[in-house]
mmCIF file of N, CA and C in Angstrom:
data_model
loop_
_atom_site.group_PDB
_atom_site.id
_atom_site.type_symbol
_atom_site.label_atom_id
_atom_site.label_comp_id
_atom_site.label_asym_id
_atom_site.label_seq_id
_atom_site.Cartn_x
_atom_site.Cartn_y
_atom_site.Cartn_z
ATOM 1 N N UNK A 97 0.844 -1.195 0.000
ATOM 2 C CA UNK A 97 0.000 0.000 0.000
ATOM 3 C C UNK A 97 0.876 1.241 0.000
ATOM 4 N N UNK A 98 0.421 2.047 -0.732
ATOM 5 C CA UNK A 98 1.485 3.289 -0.835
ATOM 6 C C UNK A 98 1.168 4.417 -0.182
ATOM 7 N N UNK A 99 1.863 4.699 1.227
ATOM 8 C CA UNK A 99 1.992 5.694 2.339
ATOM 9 C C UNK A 99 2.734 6.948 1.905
ATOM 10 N N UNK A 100 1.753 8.163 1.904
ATOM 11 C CA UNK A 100 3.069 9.369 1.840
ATOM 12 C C UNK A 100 2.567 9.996 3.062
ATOM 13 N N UNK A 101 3.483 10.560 3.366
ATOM 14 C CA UNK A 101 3.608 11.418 5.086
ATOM 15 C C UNK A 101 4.284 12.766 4.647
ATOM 16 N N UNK A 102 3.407 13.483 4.462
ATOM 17 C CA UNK A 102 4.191 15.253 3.961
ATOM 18 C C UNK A 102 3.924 15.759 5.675
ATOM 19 N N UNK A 103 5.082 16.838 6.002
ATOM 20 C CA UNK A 103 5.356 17.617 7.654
ATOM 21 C C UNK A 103 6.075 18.603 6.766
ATOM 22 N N UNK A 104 6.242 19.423 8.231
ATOM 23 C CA UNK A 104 7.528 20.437 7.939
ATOM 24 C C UNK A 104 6.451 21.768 7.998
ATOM 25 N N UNK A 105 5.088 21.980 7.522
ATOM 26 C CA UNK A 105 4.582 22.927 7.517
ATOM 27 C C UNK A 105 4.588 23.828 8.757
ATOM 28 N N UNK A 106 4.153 25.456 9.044
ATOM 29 C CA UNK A 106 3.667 25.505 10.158
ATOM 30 C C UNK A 106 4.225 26.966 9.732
ATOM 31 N N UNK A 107 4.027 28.109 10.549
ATOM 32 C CA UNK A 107 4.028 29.552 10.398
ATOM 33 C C UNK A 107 4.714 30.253 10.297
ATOM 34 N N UNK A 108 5.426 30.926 8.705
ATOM 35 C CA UNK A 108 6.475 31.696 8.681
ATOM 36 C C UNK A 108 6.122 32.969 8.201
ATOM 37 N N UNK A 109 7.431 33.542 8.273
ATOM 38 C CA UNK A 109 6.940 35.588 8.447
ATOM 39 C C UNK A 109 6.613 35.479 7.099
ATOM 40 N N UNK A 110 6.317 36.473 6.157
ATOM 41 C CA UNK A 110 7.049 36.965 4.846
ATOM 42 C C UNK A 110 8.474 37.047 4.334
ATOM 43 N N UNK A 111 8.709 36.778 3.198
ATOM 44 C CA UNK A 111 9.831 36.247 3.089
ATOM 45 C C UNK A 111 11.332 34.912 3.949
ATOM 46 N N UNK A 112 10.631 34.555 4.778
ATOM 47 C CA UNK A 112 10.833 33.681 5.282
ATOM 48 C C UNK A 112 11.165 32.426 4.400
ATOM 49 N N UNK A 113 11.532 31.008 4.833
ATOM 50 C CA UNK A 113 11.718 30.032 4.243
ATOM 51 C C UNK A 113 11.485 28.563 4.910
ATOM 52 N N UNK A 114 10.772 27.199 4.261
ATOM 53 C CA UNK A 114 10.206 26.479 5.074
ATOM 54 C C UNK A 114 10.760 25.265 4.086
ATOM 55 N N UNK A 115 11.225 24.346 4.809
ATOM 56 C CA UNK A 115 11.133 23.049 3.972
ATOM 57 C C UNK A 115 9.925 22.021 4.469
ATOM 58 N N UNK A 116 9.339 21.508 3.416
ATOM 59 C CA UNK A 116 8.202 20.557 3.554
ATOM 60 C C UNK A 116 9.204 18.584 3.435
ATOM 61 N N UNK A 117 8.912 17.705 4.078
ATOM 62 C CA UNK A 117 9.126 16.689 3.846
ATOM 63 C C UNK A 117 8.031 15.954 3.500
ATOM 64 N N UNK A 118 8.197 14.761 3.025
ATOM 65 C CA UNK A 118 7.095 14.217 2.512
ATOM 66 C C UNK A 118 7.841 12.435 1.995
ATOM 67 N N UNK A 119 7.815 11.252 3.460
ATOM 68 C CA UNK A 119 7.832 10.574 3.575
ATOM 69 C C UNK A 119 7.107 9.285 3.351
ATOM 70 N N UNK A 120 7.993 8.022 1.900
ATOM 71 C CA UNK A 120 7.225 7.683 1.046
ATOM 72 C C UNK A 120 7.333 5.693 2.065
ATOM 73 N N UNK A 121 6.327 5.235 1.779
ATOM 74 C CA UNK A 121 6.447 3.499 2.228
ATOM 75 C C UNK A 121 5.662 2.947 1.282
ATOM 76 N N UNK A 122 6.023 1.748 0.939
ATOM 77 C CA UNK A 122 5.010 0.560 0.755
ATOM 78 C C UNK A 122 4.832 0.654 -1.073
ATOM 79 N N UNK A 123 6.334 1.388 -1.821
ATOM 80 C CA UNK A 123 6.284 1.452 -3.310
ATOM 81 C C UNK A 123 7.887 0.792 -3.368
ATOM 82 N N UNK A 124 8.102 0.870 -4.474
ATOM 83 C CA UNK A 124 9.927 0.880 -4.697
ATOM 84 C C UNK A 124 10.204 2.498 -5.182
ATOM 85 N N UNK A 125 10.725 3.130 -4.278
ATOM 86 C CA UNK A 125 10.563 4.628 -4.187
ATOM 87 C C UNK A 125 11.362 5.074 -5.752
ATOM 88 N N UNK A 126 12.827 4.193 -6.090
ATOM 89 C CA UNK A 126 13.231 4.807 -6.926
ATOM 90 C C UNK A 126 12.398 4.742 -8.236
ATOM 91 N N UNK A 127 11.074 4.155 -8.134
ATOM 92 C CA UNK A 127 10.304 3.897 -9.333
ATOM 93 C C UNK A 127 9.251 4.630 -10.044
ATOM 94 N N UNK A 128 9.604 5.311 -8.855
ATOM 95 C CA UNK A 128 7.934 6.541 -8.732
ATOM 96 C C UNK A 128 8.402 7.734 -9.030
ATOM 97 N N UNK A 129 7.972 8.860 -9.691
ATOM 98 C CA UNK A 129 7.926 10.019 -8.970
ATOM 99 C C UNK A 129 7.004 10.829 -7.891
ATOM 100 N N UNK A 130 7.254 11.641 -7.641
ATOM 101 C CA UNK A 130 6.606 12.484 -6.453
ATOM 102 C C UNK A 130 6.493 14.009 -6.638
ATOM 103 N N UNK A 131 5.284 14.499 -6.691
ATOM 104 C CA UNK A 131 5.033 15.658 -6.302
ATOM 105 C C UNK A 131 4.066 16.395 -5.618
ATOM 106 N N UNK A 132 4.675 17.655 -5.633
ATOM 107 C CA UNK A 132 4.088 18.690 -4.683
ATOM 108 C C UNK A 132 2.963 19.731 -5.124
ATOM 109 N N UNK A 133 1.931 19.375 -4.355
ATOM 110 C CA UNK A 133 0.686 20.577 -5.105
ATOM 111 C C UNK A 133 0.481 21.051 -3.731
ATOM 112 N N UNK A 134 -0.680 22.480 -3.979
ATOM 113 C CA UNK A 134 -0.829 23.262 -2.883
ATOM 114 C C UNK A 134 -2.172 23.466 -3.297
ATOM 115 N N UNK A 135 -3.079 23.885 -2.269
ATOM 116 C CA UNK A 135 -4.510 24.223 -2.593
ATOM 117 C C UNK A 135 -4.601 24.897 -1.072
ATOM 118 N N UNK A 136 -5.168 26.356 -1.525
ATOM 119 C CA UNK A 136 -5.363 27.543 -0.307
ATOM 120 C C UNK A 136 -7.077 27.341 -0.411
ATOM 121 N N UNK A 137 -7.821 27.715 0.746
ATOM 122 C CA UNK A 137 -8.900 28.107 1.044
ATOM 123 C C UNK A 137 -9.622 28.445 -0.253
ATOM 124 N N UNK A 138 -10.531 27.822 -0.596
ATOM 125 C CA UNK A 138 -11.549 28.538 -1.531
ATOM 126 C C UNK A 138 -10.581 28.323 -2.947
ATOM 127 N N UNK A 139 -9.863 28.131 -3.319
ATOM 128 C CA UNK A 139 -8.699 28.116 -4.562
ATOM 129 C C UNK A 139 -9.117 26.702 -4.861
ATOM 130 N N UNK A 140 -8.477 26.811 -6.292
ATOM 131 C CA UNK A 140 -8.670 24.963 -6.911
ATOM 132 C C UNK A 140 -7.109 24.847 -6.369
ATOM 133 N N UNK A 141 -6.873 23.216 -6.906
ATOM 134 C CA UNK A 141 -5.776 23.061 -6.530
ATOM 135 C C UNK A 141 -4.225 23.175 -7.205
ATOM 136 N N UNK A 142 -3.318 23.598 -6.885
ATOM 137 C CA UNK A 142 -2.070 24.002 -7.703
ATOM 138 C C UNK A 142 -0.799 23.056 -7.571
ATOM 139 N N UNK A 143 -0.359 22.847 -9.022
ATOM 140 C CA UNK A 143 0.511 22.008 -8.945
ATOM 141 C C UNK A 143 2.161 22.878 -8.398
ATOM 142 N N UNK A 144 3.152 22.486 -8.015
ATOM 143 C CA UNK A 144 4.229 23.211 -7.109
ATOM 144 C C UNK A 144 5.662 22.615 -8.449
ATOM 145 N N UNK A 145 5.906 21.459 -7.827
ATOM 146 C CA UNK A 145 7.049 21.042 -8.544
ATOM 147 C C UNK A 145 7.021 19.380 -8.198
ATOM 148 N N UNK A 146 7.738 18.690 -9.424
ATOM 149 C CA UNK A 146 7.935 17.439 -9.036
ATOM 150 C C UNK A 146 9.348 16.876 -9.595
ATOM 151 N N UNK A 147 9.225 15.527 -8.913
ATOM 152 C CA UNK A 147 11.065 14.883 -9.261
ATOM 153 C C UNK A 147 10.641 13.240 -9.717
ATOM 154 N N UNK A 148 11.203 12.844 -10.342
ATOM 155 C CA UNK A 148 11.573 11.189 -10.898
ATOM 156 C C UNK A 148 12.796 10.979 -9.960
ATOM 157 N N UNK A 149 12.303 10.461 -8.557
ATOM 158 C CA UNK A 149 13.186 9.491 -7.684
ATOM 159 C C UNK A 149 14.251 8.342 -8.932
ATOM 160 N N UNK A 150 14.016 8.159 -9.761
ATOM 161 C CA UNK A 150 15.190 7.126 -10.706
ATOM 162 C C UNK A 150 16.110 7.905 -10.924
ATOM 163 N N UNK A 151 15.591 9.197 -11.890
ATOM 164 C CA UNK A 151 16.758 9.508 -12.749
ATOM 165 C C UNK A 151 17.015 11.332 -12.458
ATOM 166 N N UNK A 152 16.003 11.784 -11.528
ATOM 167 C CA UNK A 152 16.345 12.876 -10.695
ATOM 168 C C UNK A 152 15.754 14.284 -11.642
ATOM 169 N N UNK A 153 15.085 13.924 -12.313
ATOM 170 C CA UNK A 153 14.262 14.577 -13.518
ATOM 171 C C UNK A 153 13.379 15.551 -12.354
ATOM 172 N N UNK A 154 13.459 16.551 -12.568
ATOM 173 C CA UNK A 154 12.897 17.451 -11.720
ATOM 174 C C UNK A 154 12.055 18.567 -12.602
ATOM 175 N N UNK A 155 10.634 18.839 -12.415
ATOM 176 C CA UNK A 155 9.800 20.141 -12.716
ATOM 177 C C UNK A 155 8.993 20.859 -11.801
ATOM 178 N N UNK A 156 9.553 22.291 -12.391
ATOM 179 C CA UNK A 156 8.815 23.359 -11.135
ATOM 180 C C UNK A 156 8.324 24.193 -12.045
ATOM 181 N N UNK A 157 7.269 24.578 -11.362
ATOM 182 C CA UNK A 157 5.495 25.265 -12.088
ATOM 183 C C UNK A 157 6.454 26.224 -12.256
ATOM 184 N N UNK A 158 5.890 27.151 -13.258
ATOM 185 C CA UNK A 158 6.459 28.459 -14.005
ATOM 186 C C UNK A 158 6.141 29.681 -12.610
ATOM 187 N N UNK A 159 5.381 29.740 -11.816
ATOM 188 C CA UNK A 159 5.203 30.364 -10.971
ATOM 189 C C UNK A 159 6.059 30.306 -9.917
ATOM 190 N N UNK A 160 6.828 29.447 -9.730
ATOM 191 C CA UNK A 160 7.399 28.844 -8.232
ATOM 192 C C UNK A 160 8.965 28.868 -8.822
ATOM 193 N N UNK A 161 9.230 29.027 -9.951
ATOM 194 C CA UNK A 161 10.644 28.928 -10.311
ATOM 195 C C UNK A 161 11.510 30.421 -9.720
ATOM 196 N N UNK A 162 12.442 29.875 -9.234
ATOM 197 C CA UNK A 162 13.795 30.950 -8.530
ATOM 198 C C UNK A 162 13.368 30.682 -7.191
ATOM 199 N N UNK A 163 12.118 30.407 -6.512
ATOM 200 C CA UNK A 163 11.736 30.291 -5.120
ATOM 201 C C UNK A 163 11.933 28.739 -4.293
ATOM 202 N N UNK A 164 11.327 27.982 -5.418
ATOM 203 C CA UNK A 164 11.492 26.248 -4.764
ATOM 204 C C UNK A 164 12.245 25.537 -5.086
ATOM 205 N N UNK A 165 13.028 24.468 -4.527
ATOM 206 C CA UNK A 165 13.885 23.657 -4.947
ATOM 207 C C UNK A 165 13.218 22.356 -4.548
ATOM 208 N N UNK A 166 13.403 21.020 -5.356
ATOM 209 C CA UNK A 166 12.747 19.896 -4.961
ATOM 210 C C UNK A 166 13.666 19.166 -4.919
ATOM 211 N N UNK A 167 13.918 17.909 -3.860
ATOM 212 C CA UNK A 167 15.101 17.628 -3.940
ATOM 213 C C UNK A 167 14.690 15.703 -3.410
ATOM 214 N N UNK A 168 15.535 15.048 -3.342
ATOM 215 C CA UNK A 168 15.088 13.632 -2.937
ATOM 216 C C UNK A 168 16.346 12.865 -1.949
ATOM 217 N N UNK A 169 15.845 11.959 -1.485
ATOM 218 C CA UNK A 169 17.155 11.273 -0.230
ATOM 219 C C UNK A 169 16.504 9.835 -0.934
ATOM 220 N N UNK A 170 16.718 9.112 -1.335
ATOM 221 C CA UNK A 170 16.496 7.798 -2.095
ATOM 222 C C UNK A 170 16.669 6.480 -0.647
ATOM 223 N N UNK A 171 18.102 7.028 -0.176
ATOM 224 C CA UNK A 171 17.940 6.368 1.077
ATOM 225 C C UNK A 171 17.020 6.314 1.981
ATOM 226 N N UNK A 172 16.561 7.757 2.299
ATOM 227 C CA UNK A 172 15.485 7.745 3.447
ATOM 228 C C UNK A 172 14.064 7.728 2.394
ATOM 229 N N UNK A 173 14.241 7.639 1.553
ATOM 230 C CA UNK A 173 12.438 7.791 0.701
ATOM 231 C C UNK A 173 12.082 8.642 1.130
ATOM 232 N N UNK A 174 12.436 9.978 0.934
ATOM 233 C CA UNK A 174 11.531 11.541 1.431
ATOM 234 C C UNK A 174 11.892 11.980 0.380
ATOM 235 N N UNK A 175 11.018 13.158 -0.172
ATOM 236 C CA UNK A 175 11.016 14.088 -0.993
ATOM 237 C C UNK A 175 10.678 15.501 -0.459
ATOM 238 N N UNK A 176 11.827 16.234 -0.518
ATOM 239 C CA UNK A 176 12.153 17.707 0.369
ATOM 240 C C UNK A 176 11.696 18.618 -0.337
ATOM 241 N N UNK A 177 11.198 19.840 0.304
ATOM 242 C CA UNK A 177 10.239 20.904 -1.060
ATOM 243 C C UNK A 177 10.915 22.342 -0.106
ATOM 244 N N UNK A 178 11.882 23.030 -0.832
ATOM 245 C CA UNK A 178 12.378 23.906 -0.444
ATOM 246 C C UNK A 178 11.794 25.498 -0.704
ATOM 247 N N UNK A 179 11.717 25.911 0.486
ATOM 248 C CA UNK A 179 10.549 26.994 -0.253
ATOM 249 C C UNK A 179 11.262 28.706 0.082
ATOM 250 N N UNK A 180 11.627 29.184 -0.547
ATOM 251 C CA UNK A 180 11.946 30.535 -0.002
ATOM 252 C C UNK A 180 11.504 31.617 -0.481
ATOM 253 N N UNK A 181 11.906 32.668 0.257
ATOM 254 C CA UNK A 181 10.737 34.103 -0.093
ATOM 255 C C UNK A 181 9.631 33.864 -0.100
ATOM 256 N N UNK A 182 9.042 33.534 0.661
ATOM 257 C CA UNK A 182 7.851 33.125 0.820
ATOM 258 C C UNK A 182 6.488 33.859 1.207
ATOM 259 N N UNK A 183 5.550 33.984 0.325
ATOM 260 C CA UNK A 183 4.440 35.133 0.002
ATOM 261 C C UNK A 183 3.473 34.608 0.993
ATOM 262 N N UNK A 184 2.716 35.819 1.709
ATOM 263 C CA UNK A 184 1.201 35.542 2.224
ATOM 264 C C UNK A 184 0.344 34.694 1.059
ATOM 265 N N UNK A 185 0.731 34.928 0.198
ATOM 266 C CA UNK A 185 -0.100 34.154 -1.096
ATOM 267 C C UNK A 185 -0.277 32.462 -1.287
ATOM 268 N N UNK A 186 1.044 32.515 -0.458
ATOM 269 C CA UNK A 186 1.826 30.665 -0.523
ATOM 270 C C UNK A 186 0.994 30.294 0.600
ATOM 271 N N UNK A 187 0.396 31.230 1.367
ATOM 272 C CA UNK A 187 -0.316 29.986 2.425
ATOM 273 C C UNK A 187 -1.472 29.271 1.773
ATOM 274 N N UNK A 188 -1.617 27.753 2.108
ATOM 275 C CA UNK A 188 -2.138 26.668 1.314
ATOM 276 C C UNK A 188 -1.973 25.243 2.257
ATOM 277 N N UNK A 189 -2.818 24.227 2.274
ATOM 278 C CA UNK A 189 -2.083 23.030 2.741
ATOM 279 C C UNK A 189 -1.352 22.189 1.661
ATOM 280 N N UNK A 190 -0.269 22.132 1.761
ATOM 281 C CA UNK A 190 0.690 21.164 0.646
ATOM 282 C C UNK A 190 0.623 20.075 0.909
ATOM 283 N N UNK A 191 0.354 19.513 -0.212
ATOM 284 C CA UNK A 191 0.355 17.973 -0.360
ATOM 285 C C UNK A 191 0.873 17.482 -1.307
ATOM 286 N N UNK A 192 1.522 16.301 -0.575
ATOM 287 C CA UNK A 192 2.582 15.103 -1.769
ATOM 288 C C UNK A 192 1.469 14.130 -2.354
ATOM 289 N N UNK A 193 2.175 13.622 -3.757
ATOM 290 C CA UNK A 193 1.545 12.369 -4.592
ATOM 291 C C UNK A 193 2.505 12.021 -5.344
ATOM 292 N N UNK A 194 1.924 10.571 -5.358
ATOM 293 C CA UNK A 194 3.105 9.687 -6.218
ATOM 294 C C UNK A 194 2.335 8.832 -7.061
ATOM 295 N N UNK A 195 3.450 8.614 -7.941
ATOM 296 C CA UNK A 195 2.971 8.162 -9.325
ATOM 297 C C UNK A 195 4.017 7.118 -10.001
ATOM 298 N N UNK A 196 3.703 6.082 -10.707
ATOM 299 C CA UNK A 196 4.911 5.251 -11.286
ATOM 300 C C UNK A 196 4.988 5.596 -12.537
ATOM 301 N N UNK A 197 4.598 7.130 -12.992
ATOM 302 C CA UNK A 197 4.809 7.532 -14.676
ATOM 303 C C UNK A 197 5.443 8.820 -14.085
ATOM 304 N N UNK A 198 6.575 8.922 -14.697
ATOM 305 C CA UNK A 198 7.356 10.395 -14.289
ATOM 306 C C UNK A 198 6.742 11.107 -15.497
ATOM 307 N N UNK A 199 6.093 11.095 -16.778
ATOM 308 C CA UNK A 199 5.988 12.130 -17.499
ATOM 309 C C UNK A 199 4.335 11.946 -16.783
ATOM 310 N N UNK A 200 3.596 11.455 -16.487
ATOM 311 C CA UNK A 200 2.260 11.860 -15.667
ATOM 312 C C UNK A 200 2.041 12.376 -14.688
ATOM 313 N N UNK A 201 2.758 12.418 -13.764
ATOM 314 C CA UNK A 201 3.303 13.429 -12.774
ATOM 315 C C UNK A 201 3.744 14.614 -13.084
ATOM 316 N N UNK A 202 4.207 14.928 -14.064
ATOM 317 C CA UNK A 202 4.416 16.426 -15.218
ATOM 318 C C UNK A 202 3.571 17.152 -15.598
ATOM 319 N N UNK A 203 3.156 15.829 -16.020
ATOM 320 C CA UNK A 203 1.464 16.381 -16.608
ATOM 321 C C UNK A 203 0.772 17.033 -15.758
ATOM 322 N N UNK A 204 0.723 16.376 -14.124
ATOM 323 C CA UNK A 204 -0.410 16.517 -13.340
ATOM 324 C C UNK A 204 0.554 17.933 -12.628
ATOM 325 N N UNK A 205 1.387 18.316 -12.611
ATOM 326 C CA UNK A 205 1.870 19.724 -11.602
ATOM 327 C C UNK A 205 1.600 20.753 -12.839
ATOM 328 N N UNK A 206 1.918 20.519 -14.461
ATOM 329 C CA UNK A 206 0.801 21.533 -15.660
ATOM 330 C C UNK A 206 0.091 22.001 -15.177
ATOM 331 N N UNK A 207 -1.076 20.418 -15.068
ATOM 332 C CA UNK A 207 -2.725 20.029 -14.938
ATOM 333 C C UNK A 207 -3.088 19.736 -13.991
ATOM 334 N N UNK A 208 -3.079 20.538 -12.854
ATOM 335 C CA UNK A 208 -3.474 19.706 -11.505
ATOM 336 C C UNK A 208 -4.778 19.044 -11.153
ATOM 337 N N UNK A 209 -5.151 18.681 -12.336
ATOM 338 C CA UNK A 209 -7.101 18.302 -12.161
ATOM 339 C C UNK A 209 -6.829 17.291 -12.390
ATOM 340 N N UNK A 210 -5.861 16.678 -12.988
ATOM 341 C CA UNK A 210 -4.964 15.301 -13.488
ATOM 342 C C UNK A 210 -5.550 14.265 -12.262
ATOM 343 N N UNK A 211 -5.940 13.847 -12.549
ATOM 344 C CA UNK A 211 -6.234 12.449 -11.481
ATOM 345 C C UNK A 211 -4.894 11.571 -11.159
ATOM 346 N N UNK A 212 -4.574 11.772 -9.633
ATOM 347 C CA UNK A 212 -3.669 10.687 -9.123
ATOM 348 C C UNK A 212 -4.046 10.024 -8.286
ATOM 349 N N UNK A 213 -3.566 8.885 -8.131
ATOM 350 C CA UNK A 213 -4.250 7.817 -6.604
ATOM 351 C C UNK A 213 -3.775 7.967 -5.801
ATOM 352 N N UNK A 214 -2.365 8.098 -5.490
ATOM 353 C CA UNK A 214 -1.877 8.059 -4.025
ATOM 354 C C UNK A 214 -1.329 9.898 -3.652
ATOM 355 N N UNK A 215 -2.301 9.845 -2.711
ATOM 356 C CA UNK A 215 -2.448 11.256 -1.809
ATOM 357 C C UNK A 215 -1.760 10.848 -0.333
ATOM 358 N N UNK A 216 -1.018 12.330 -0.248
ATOM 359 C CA UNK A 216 -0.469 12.233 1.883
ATOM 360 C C UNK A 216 -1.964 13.217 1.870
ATOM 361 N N UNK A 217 -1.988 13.186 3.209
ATOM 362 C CA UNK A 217 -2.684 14.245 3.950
ATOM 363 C C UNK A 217 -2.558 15.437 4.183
ATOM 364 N N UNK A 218 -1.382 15.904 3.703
ATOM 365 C CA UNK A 218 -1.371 17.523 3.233
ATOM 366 C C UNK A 218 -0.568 18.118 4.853
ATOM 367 N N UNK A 219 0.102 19.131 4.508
ATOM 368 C CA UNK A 219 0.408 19.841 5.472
ATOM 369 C C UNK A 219 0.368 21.201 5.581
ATOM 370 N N UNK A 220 0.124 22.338 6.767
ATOM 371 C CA UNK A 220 -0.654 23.421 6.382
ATOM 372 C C UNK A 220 0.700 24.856 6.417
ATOM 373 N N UNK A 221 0.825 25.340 5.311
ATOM 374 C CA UNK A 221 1.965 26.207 5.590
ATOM 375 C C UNK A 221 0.885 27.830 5.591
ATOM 376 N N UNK A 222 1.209 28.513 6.581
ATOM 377 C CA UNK A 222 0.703 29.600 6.628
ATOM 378 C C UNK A 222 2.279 30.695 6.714
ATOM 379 N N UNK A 223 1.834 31.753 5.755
ATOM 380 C CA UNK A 223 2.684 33.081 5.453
ATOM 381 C C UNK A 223 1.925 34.127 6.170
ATOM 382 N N UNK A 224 2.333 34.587 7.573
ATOM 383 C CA UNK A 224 1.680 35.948 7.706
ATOM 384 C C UNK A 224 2.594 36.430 8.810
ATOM 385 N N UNK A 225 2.979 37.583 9.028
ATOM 386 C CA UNK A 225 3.536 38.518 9.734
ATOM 387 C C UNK A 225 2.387 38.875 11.279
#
């Protein structure tokens, strides 16, 4: 059964910086990719950035580029979501998903309406001073 565990959220100033983790079980991690979407109050949901745990293939939404870095530990099966300068705008609960098609996982941080099966439970990052 495929477990993701996203943490790390919780209350930073403006411009501030937060890393999200997002802890994977019960796949062969290097097989999957993983990514990061965000969905704020009342908002649909937004795709962030994602990585191909195999071959380290990494995409970040045209919005989030110069700010996020996505990064992976293959050993520990986590996928790290580096977030800086960080806008009142970015508050959202973030949530990880994984996928065993790295170009469908591409698709789905494009297209975030993209249907994926395996969801974490999201974690809540709030931006406010």
């Amino acid at each position: 059964e495929v477990q993701l565990q996203a943490s790390g959220g919780g209350l930073v100033h403006p411009g501030g910086s937060l890393t999200l983790s997002c802890a994977a079980s019960g796949f062969n991690f290097d097989d999957y990719a993983i990514g990061w979407f965000r969905q704020a109050p009342g908002k649909e949901r937004e795709g962030v950035a994602s990585i191909c745990t195999g071959d380290g293939r990494r995409y970040i939404e045209d919005t989030m580029k110069g700010r996020v870095t996505i990064s992976s530990d293959n050993a520990k099966n986590t996928v790290y979501l580096q977030m800086n300068s960080l806008k009142p705008e970015d508050t959202a609960v973030y949530l990880c998903a994984a996928d065993s098609r790295c170009h469908h996982m591409i698709h789905s941080i494009i297209y975030p309406t993209t249907t994926l099966n395996n969801w974490g439970q999201g974690t809540l990052v709030t931006v406010s001073s």
